[in-house]
Short mmCIF file of C-alpha atoms and ligand atoms in Angstrom, two decimals:
data_model
loop_
_atom_site.label_atom_id
_atom_site.label_comp_id
_atom_site.label_asym_id
_atom_site.label_seq_id
_atom_site.Cartn_x
_atom_site.Cartn_y
_atom_site.Cartn_z
CA UNK A 1 5.96 140.41 -67.39
CA UNK A 2 4.64 136.88 -67.67
CA UNK A 3 5.39 133.95 -69.95
CA UNK A 4 2.89 131.35 -70.94
CA UNK A 5 3.88 127.82 -70.14
CA UNK A 6 1.94 124.61 -70.69
CA UNK A 7 -1.75 124.67 -69.65
CA UNK A 8 -1.78 128.40 -70.19
CA UNK A 9 -0.09 128.48 -66.77
CA UNK A 10 1.42 131.88 -66.22
CA UNK A 11 4.87 131.98 -64.82
CA UNK A 12 5.52 135.36 -63.34
CA UNK A 13 9.31 135.68 -63.39
CA UNK A 14 9.30 139.31 -62.22
CA UNK A 15 7.54 138.16 -59.06
CA UNK A 16 10.03 135.34 -58.50
CA UNK A 17 12.96 137.72 -58.84
CA UNK A 18 11.24 140.15 -56.48
CA UNK A 19 10.81 137.39 -53.91
CA UNK A 20 14.49 136.46 -54.22
CA UNK A 21 15.42 140.11 -53.68
CA UNK A 22 13.27 140.31 -50.54
CA UNK A 23 15.08 137.27 -49.20
CA UNK A 24 18.47 138.83 -50.09
CA UNK A 25 17.48 141.97 -48.17
CA UNK A 26 16.48 139.88 -45.18
CA UNK A 27 19.87 138.16 -45.19
CA UNK A 28 22.06 141.11 -46.17
CA UNK A 29 23.11 139.56 -49.48
CA UNK A 30 24.10 142.15 -52.11
CA UNK A 31 24.16 140.09 -55.32
CA UNK A 32 22.79 136.76 -56.47
CA UNK A 33 24.76 135.05 -59.31
CA UNK A 34 23.05 132.19 -61.09
CA UNK A 35 24.69 129.92 -63.65
CA UNK A 36 22.74 127.64 -66.07
CA UNK A 37 20.80 125.30 -63.78
CA UNK A 38 17.28 124.68 -62.53
CA UNK A 39 17.74 127.88 -60.48
CA UNK A 40 18.05 129.84 -63.71
CA UNK A 41 14.95 128.14 -65.04
CA UNK A 42 13.15 129.04 -61.84
CA UNK A 43 14.11 132.71 -61.92
CA UNK A 44 13.70 133.38 -65.68
CA UNK A 45 12.49 130.30 -67.48
CA UNK A 46 15.73 130.02 -69.40
CA UNK A 47 17.06 126.46 -69.85
CA UNK A 48 20.56 127.50 -70.88
CA UNK A 49 23.16 124.76 -71.26
CA UNK A 50 26.31 124.68 -69.21
CA UNK A 51 29.44 125.15 -71.25
CA UNK A 52 32.85 126.77 -71.31
CA UNK A 53 31.15 130.02 -72.36
CA UNK A 54 29.93 131.94 -69.29
CA UNK A 55 26.22 132.60 -68.89
CA UNK A 56 25.26 134.18 -65.59
CA UNK A 57 22.24 136.05 -64.21
CA UNK A 58 23.23 138.78 -61.73
CA UNK A 59 20.47 140.10 -59.49
CA UNK A 60 21.10 143.01 -57.11
CA UNK A 61 19.35 143.20 -53.71
CA UNK A 62 17.72 146.41 -54.93
CA UNK A 63 18.43 149.31 -57.23
CA UNK A 64 19.74 148.51 -60.67
CA UNK A 65 17.84 145.99 -62.69
CA UNK A 66 19.11 142.42 -62.92
CA UNK A 67 21.36 141.63 -65.87
CA UNK A 68 22.38 138.50 -67.65
CA UNK A 69 25.79 137.94 -69.20
CA UNK A 70 25.42 135.77 -72.33
CA UNK A 71 27.67 134.74 -75.20
CA UNK A 72 26.83 136.36 -78.54
CA UNK A 73 25.83 133.06 -80.18
CA UNK A 74 23.19 132.35 -77.53
CA UNK A 75 21.73 135.86 -77.36
CA UNK A 76 19.14 135.16 -80.09
CA UNK A 77 17.40 132.75 -77.72
CA UNK A 78 16.84 135.57 -75.25
CA UNK A 79 16.05 138.24 -77.82
CA UNK A 80 12.74 136.50 -78.45
CA UNK A 81 11.75 136.59 -74.77
CA UNK A 82 10.00 139.94 -74.61
CA UNK A 83 8.79 139.17 -71.08
CA UNK A 84 12.39 138.97 -69.86
CA UNK A 85 13.70 141.97 -71.74
CA UNK A 86 11.23 144.07 -69.73
CA UNK A 87 12.71 143.00 -66.42
CA UNK A 88 16.38 142.43 -67.09
CA UNK A 89 19.29 143.79 -69.07
CA UNK A 90 21.05 141.69 -71.67
CA UNK A 91 24.87 142.01 -71.58
CA UNK A 92 26.24 140.19 -74.59
CA UNK A 93 29.92 139.27 -74.86
CA UNK A 94 31.77 138.55 -78.05
CA UNK A 95 34.04 135.57 -78.63
CA UNK A 96 37.20 137.58 -78.03
CA UNK A 97 35.94 139.37 -74.87
CA UNK A 98 36.43 138.36 -71.26
CA UNK A 99 33.05 137.55 -69.76
CA UNK A 100 34.33 137.47 -66.16
CA UNK A 101 35.48 141.07 -66.54
CA UNK A 102 32.09 142.04 -67.96
CA UNK A 103 30.32 140.37 -65.08
CA UNK A 104 32.63 141.83 -62.40
CA UNK A 105 32.25 145.33 -63.87
CA UNK A 106 28.48 145.02 -63.60
CA UNK A 107 28.72 144.20 -59.93
CA UNK A 108 30.54 147.42 -59.13
CA UNK A 109 32.80 147.97 -56.13
CA UNK A 110 33.21 144.51 -54.49
CA UNK A 111 34.60 145.76 -51.20
CA UNK A 112 32.57 144.35 -48.29
CA UNK A 113 29.86 142.93 -50.58
CA UNK A 114 28.22 139.55 -49.97
CA UNK A 115 27.70 137.59 -53.20
CA UNK A 116 25.55 134.45 -53.34
CA UNK A 117 26.66 132.05 -56.08
CA UNK A 118 24.69 129.09 -57.41
CA UNK A 119 26.24 125.76 -56.49
CA UNK A 120 26.13 124.77 -60.16
CA UNK A 121 28.50 127.52 -61.29
CA UNK A 122 31.67 125.76 -62.45
CA UNK A 123 34.60 126.23 -60.11
CA UNK A 124 36.64 127.45 -63.10
CA UNK A 125 34.37 130.51 -63.37
CA UNK A 126 34.05 131.00 -59.63
CA UNK A 127 37.84 130.95 -59.05
CA UNK A 128 38.30 133.69 -61.70
CA UNK A 129 35.45 135.68 -60.13
CA UNK A 130 37.02 135.48 -56.70
CA UNK A 131 40.20 136.94 -58.20
CA UNK A 132 38.26 139.64 -60.04
CA UNK A 133 36.29 140.71 -56.93
CA UNK A 134 38.79 141.26 -54.07
CA UNK A 135 37.17 142.06 -50.75
CA UNK A 136 33.88 140.34 -51.53
CA UNK A 137 32.44 137.48 -49.45
CA UNK A 138 30.92 134.51 -51.33
CA UNK A 139 28.04 132.43 -50.00
CA UNK A 140 25.79 129.71 -51.46
CA UNK A 141 22.75 130.86 -53.42
CA UNK A 142 20.77 128.09 -51.74
CA UNK A 143 20.47 130.53 -48.82
CA UNK A 144 18.24 132.62 -51.04
CA UNK A 145 16.52 130.10 -53.31
CA UNK A 146 16.04 126.92 -51.27
CA UNK A 147 13.25 128.40 -49.18
CA UNK A 148 11.51 129.83 -52.23
CA UNK A 149 11.76 126.82 -54.48
CA UNK A 150 10.54 124.27 -51.95
CA UNK A 151 7.21 126.06 -51.49
CA UNK A 152 5.42 125.68 -54.82
CA UNK A 153 3.17 128.49 -56.04
CA UNK A 154 -0.18 127.82 -57.67
CA UNK A 155 1.25 127.99 -61.22
CA UNK A 156 3.86 125.39 -60.30
CA UNK A 157 1.36 123.13 -58.56
CA UNK A 158 -0.90 123.22 -61.62
CA UNK A 159 1.98 121.94 -63.80
CA UNK A 160 2.87 119.20 -61.31
CA UNK A 161 -0.75 118.01 -60.95
CA UNK A 162 -1.01 117.80 -64.72
CA UNK A 163 2.36 116.00 -65.02
CA UNK A 164 1.24 113.47 -62.37
CA UNK A 165 -2.13 112.89 -63.97
CA UNK A 166 -0.73 112.29 -67.43
CA UNK A 167 2.02 110.02 -66.10
CA UNK A 168 -0.66 107.95 -64.35
CA UNK A 169 -2.59 107.68 -67.63
CA UNK A 170 0.52 106.52 -69.50
CA UNK A 171 1.11 103.84 -66.89
CA UNK A 172 -2.48 102.56 -66.91
CA UNK A 173 -2.31 102.22 -70.68
CA UNK A 174 1.06 100.50 -70.48
CA UNK A 175 -0.05 97.81 -68.03
CA UNK A 176 -3.29 97.25 -69.99
CA UNK A 177 -1.66 96.83 -73.38
CA UNK A 178 1.90 95.54 -72.94
CA UNK A 179 3.41 92.10 -72.46
CA UNK A 180 6.80 92.06 -70.82
CA UNK A 181 8.15 88.50 -71.03
CA UNK A 182 10.78 88.34 -73.81
CA UNK A 183 11.24 92.13 -74.11
CA UNK A 184 14.40 93.78 -72.89
CA UNK A 185 14.25 96.37 -70.14
CA UNK A 186 15.19 99.05 -72.64
CA UNK A 187 12.37 97.96 -75.02
CA UNK A 188 9.82 98.08 -72.20
CA UNK A 189 11.07 101.54 -71.18
CA UNK A 190 10.82 102.79 -74.74
CA UNK A 191 7.18 101.70 -75.01
CA UNK A 192 6.36 103.50 -71.79
CA UNK A 193 8.31 106.55 -72.89
CA UNK A 194 6.27 106.64 -76.08
CA UNK A 195 3.00 106.64 -74.14
CA UNK A 196 4.31 109.55 -72.08
CA UNK A 197 5.49 111.56 -75.06
CA UNK A 198 2.16 111.13 -76.77
CA UNK A 199 0.56 112.84 -73.78
CA UNK A 200 2.83 115.85 -73.95
CA UNK A 201 5.16 114.81 -71.14
CA UNK A 202 8.25 115.16 -73.34
CA UNK A 203 11.20 112.80 -73.25
CA UNK A 204 11.35 110.98 -69.89
CA UNK A 205 13.20 112.93 -67.22
CA UNK A 206 14.41 109.49 -66.13
CA UNK A 207 13.38 105.87 -66.70
CA UNK A 208 14.35 102.94 -64.48
CA UNK A 209 13.21 99.47 -65.60
CA UNK A 210 14.77 97.01 -63.17
CA UNK A 211 13.90 93.34 -63.60
CA UNK A 212 14.63 90.17 -61.63
CA UNK A 213 17.54 90.58 -59.19
CA UNK A 214 18.05 94.10 -60.61
CA UNK A 215 14.82 95.18 -58.96
CA UNK A 216 16.66 94.98 -55.61
CA UNK A 217 18.93 97.88 -56.76
CA UNK A 218 16.99 101.14 -56.15
CA UNK A 219 18.96 103.24 -58.70
CA UNK A 220 19.47 100.36 -61.15
CA UNK A 221 20.86 101.13 -64.61
CA UNK A 222 18.30 99.93 -67.20
CA UNK A 223 19.91 97.57 -69.75
CA UNK A 224 19.29 95.12 -72.57
CA UNK A 225 18.61 92.35 -70.09
CA UNK A 226 15.65 90.24 -71.23
CA UNK A 227 12.64 90.20 -68.88
CA UNK A 228 11.55 86.65 -67.99
CA UNK A 229 8.61 84.88 -66.39
CA UNK A 230 8.76 84.78 -62.60
CA UNK A 231 10.50 88.17 -62.27
CA UNK A 232 9.61 91.34 -60.40
CA UNK A 233 10.00 94.54 -62.36
CA UNK A 234 10.32 97.99 -60.83
CA UNK A 235 9.36 100.87 -63.10
CA UNK A 236 10.44 104.28 -61.77
CA UNK A 237 9.88 107.11 -64.23
CA UNK A 238 8.83 110.67 -64.78
CA UNK A 239 8.18 113.25 -67.46
CA UNK A 240 7.63 116.93 -67.29
CA UNK A 241 5.22 119.74 -67.97
CA UNK A 242 6.84 123.14 -68.47
CA UNK A 243 9.96 121.76 -66.76
CA UNK A 244 8.09 120.50 -63.68
CA UNK A 245 8.70 116.81 -63.13
CA UNK A 246 6.51 113.86 -62.30
CA UNK A 247 7.95 110.87 -60.41
CA UNK A 248 6.19 107.58 -59.91
CA UNK A 249 7.20 103.98 -59.19
CA UNK A 250 5.16 100.87 -59.66
CA UNK A 251 6.33 97.28 -59.23
CA UNK A 252 4.76 94.52 -61.28
CA UNK A 253 5.32 90.79 -61.51
CA UNK A 254 5.51 88.67 -64.68
CA UNK A 255 3.39 85.54 -64.02
CA UNK A 256 2.08 84.52 -60.61
CA UNK A 257 4.25 85.76 -57.76
CA UNK A 258 5.16 83.78 -54.66
CA UNK A 259 3.39 84.15 -51.36
CA UNK A 260 6.43 85.97 -50.00
CA UNK A 261 6.34 88.47 -52.84
CA UNK A 262 2.69 89.19 -52.15
CA UNK A 263 3.43 89.62 -48.45
CA UNK A 264 6.33 92.02 -49.04
CA UNK A 265 4.26 93.95 -51.59
CA UNK A 266 1.51 94.43 -49.00
CA UNK A 267 4.01 95.69 -46.42
CA UNK A 268 5.48 98.27 -48.81
CA UNK A 269 2.03 99.47 -49.81
CA UNK A 270 1.02 99.73 -46.15
CA UNK A 271 4.13 101.84 -45.45
CA UNK A 272 3.30 104.11 -48.42
CA UNK A 273 -0.34 104.53 -47.31
CA UNK A 274 0.54 105.27 -43.66
CA UNK A 275 3.19 107.75 -44.74
CA UNK A 276 0.68 109.58 -46.91
CA UNK A 277 -1.90 109.59 -44.13
CA UNK A 278 0.62 111.22 -41.73
CA UNK A 279 1.28 114.24 -43.98
CA UNK A 280 0.25 117.54 -42.45
CA UNK A 281 1.80 120.98 -42.09
CA UNK A 282 4.15 121.17 -39.13
CA UNK A 283 5.24 117.52 -39.13
CA UNK A 284 9.03 117.40 -39.19
CA UNK A 285 10.35 115.92 -42.47
CA UNK A 286 12.27 113.22 -40.62
CA UNK A 287 9.08 111.97 -39.04
CA UNK A 288 7.60 111.31 -42.50
CA UNK A 289 10.49 108.88 -42.92
CA UNK A 290 9.96 107.42 -39.43
CA UNK A 291 6.34 106.47 -40.22
CA UNK A 292 7.35 104.37 -43.27
CA UNK A 293 10.36 102.88 -41.48
CA UNK A 294 8.29 101.76 -38.52
CA UNK A 295 5.85 99.83 -40.68
CA UNK A 296 8.68 98.06 -42.50
CA UNK A 297 10.78 97.45 -39.38
CA UNK A 298 7.80 96.09 -37.43
CA UNK A 299 7.21 93.63 -40.27
CA UNK A 300 10.80 92.39 -39.97
CA UNK A 301 12.31 94.00 -43.10
CA UNK A 302 13.90 97.13 -41.63
CA UNK A 303 17.41 96.34 -42.83
CA UNK A 304 16.16 96.05 -46.43
CA UNK A 305 14.68 99.55 -46.61
CA UNK A 306 17.94 101.19 -47.60
CA UNK A 307 16.97 104.72 -48.55
CA UNK A 308 15.08 107.73 -47.21
CA UNK A 309 11.33 107.63 -47.83
CA UNK A 310 11.18 110.73 -49.99
CA UNK A 311 12.68 113.72 -51.74
CA UNK A 312 11.35 117.06 -52.89
CA UNK A 313 10.38 117.37 -56.55
CA UNK A 314 9.90 120.31 -58.90
CA UNK A 315 12.20 121.60 -61.62
CA UNK A 316 14.68 118.98 -60.36
CA UNK A 317 13.87 115.30 -59.86
CA UNK A 318 15.62 115.40 -56.47
CA UNK A 319 15.51 118.71 -54.57
CA UNK A 320 14.64 120.05 -51.13
CA UNK A 321 12.98 119.05 -48.89
CA UNK A 322 14.33 115.57 -48.06
CA UNK A 323 12.25 113.20 -45.91
CA UNK A 324 15.23 111.77 -44.05
CA UNK A 325 16.33 111.19 -40.46
CA UNK A 326 17.99 114.34 -39.16
CA UNK A 327 15.86 116.80 -41.14
CA UNK A 328 13.84 118.56 -38.45
CA UNK A 329 12.38 121.17 -40.82
CA UNK A 330 8.60 121.13 -40.70
CA UNK A 331 6.36 120.31 -43.66
CA UNK A 332 4.67 123.36 -45.05
CA UNK A 333 1.75 123.82 -47.48
CA UNK A 334 3.06 123.94 -51.05
CA UNK A 335 5.85 121.38 -50.55
CA UNK A 336 5.81 118.62 -53.19
CA UNK A 337 7.74 115.41 -52.48
CA UNK A 338 7.78 111.68 -53.03
CA UNK A 339 6.42 108.98 -50.76
CA UNK A 340 8.45 105.94 -51.85
CA UNK A 341 9.16 103.19 -49.37
CA UNK A 342 10.84 100.05 -50.69
CA UNK A 343 12.11 96.64 -49.60
CA UNK A 344 15.11 95.22 -51.45
CA UNK A 345 16.13 91.61 -51.02
CA UNK A 346 19.60 91.27 -52.59
CA UNK A 347 19.89 88.67 -55.34
CA UNK A 348 16.10 88.04 -55.28
CA UNK A 349 13.71 90.94 -55.81
CA UNK A 350 12.90 94.46 -54.78
CA UNK A 351 9.57 96.27 -54.42
CA UNK A 352 9.03 100.04 -54.38
CA UNK A 353 5.78 101.92 -54.67
CA UNK A 354 6.07 105.70 -55.12
CA UNK A 355 3.64 108.54 -55.41
CA UNK A 356 4.30 112.24 -55.64
CA UNK A 357 2.38 114.15 -52.97
CA UNK A 358 1.57 117.76 -52.14
CA UNK A 359 1.36 119.09 -48.62
CA UNK A 360 -1.79 121.22 -48.34
CA UNK A 361 -3.17 123.35 -45.51
CA UNK A 362 -4.99 120.32 -44.14
CA UNK A 363 -2.92 117.24 -45.08
CA UNK A 364 -1.67 115.50 -48.17
CA UNK A 365 -2.89 115.52 -51.75
CA UNK A 366 -1.91 112.67 -54.11
CA UNK A 367 -0.48 113.81 -57.43
CA UNK A 368 -0.37 110.16 -58.55
CA UNK A 369 -3.42 107.91 -58.52
CA UNK A 370 -2.47 105.10 -60.89
CA UNK A 371 -3.51 101.69 -59.64
CA UNK A 372 -1.41 100.37 -56.79
CA UNK A 373 -2.76 96.82 -56.47
CA UNK A 374 -0.30 94.09 -57.42
CA UNK A 375 -0.43 93.83 -61.22
CA UNK A 376 0.50 90.47 -62.68
CA UNK A 377 1.66 90.92 -66.30
CA UNK A 378 2.62 88.50 -69.02
ZN1 LIG B 1 15.48 107.85 -56.54
ZN1 LIG B 2 10.98 107.75 -58.63
ZN1 LIG B 3 11.49 109.58 -56.35
#
């Protein structure tokens, strides 16, 4: 019933599917259809790739066991997953067969049924399914999975703690051993990626190295630009443990920074610290953002903080819950999200400091603890 992930962490997929079924029963949803996506990884630990060949997990509210429709050439990957074969039925389709017909047949009489479909199922498949299932009502699978995925279980939290800790270690080694002036952004990113891979974090889930004026662009595209003296550099990166992501940002300066840079750095770090201190169950997500925004606005830089203060993190780098104005949902124990205020001065420099945090029963727990003082590199 259980698969062993990193750390000997035990992912109990049968339990996750059972929890999804309980939620389907609560909402009157008859079937849950999941295409290759992080939702599929969540429910069965299967990182299938999206392609023109249909793969779909179909879970009934109760009764028959779940089944997965898979193309013949990818079936060997599942045949070795004994834990899954105990809890779901493999329905393999051959190259000349119609997988939509196979899936529709498995769902039975569609009349009056409510079918939740993952938002990452290609519209090409969904349009054919709608035709093949007259009388059914289609809704978004987020209704079922969003609530489950945003509250991390102990096995998930263990992976995320480990991912955060190892990412911190990689960063500490990077700043202690690397010189930046004269390297390209890509070269700096590759060195950091190597330090992560060596610790078992895999290939980076993402890697932003934004230097000079580029540091003022929060989702900057890392390039072959050469890093020079006098520049700020934002490093925003993450790896993963058993699919669970880490996400950290640190901003460094090559050679002595200006007084203004030091001042703005202190404001951003203050916003980060106050945001973390405010975390507790019951606090509306939007108020997490408000705390950071108030610090930065009071310091006179409000118009330069151009994004929400945080996003949920887990199997996806950005997922629910979002710490953004308008989101009144309360924080709950088990939520993992980023605390990442920033100030971006166009054409000059940007500063962002980001930690991943966990909401516990009593407050916040930092999953990143790498040094946050202003590091001057060479
Ligand atoms: Zn981001
Ligand atoms: Zn980040
Ligand atoms: Zn982030």
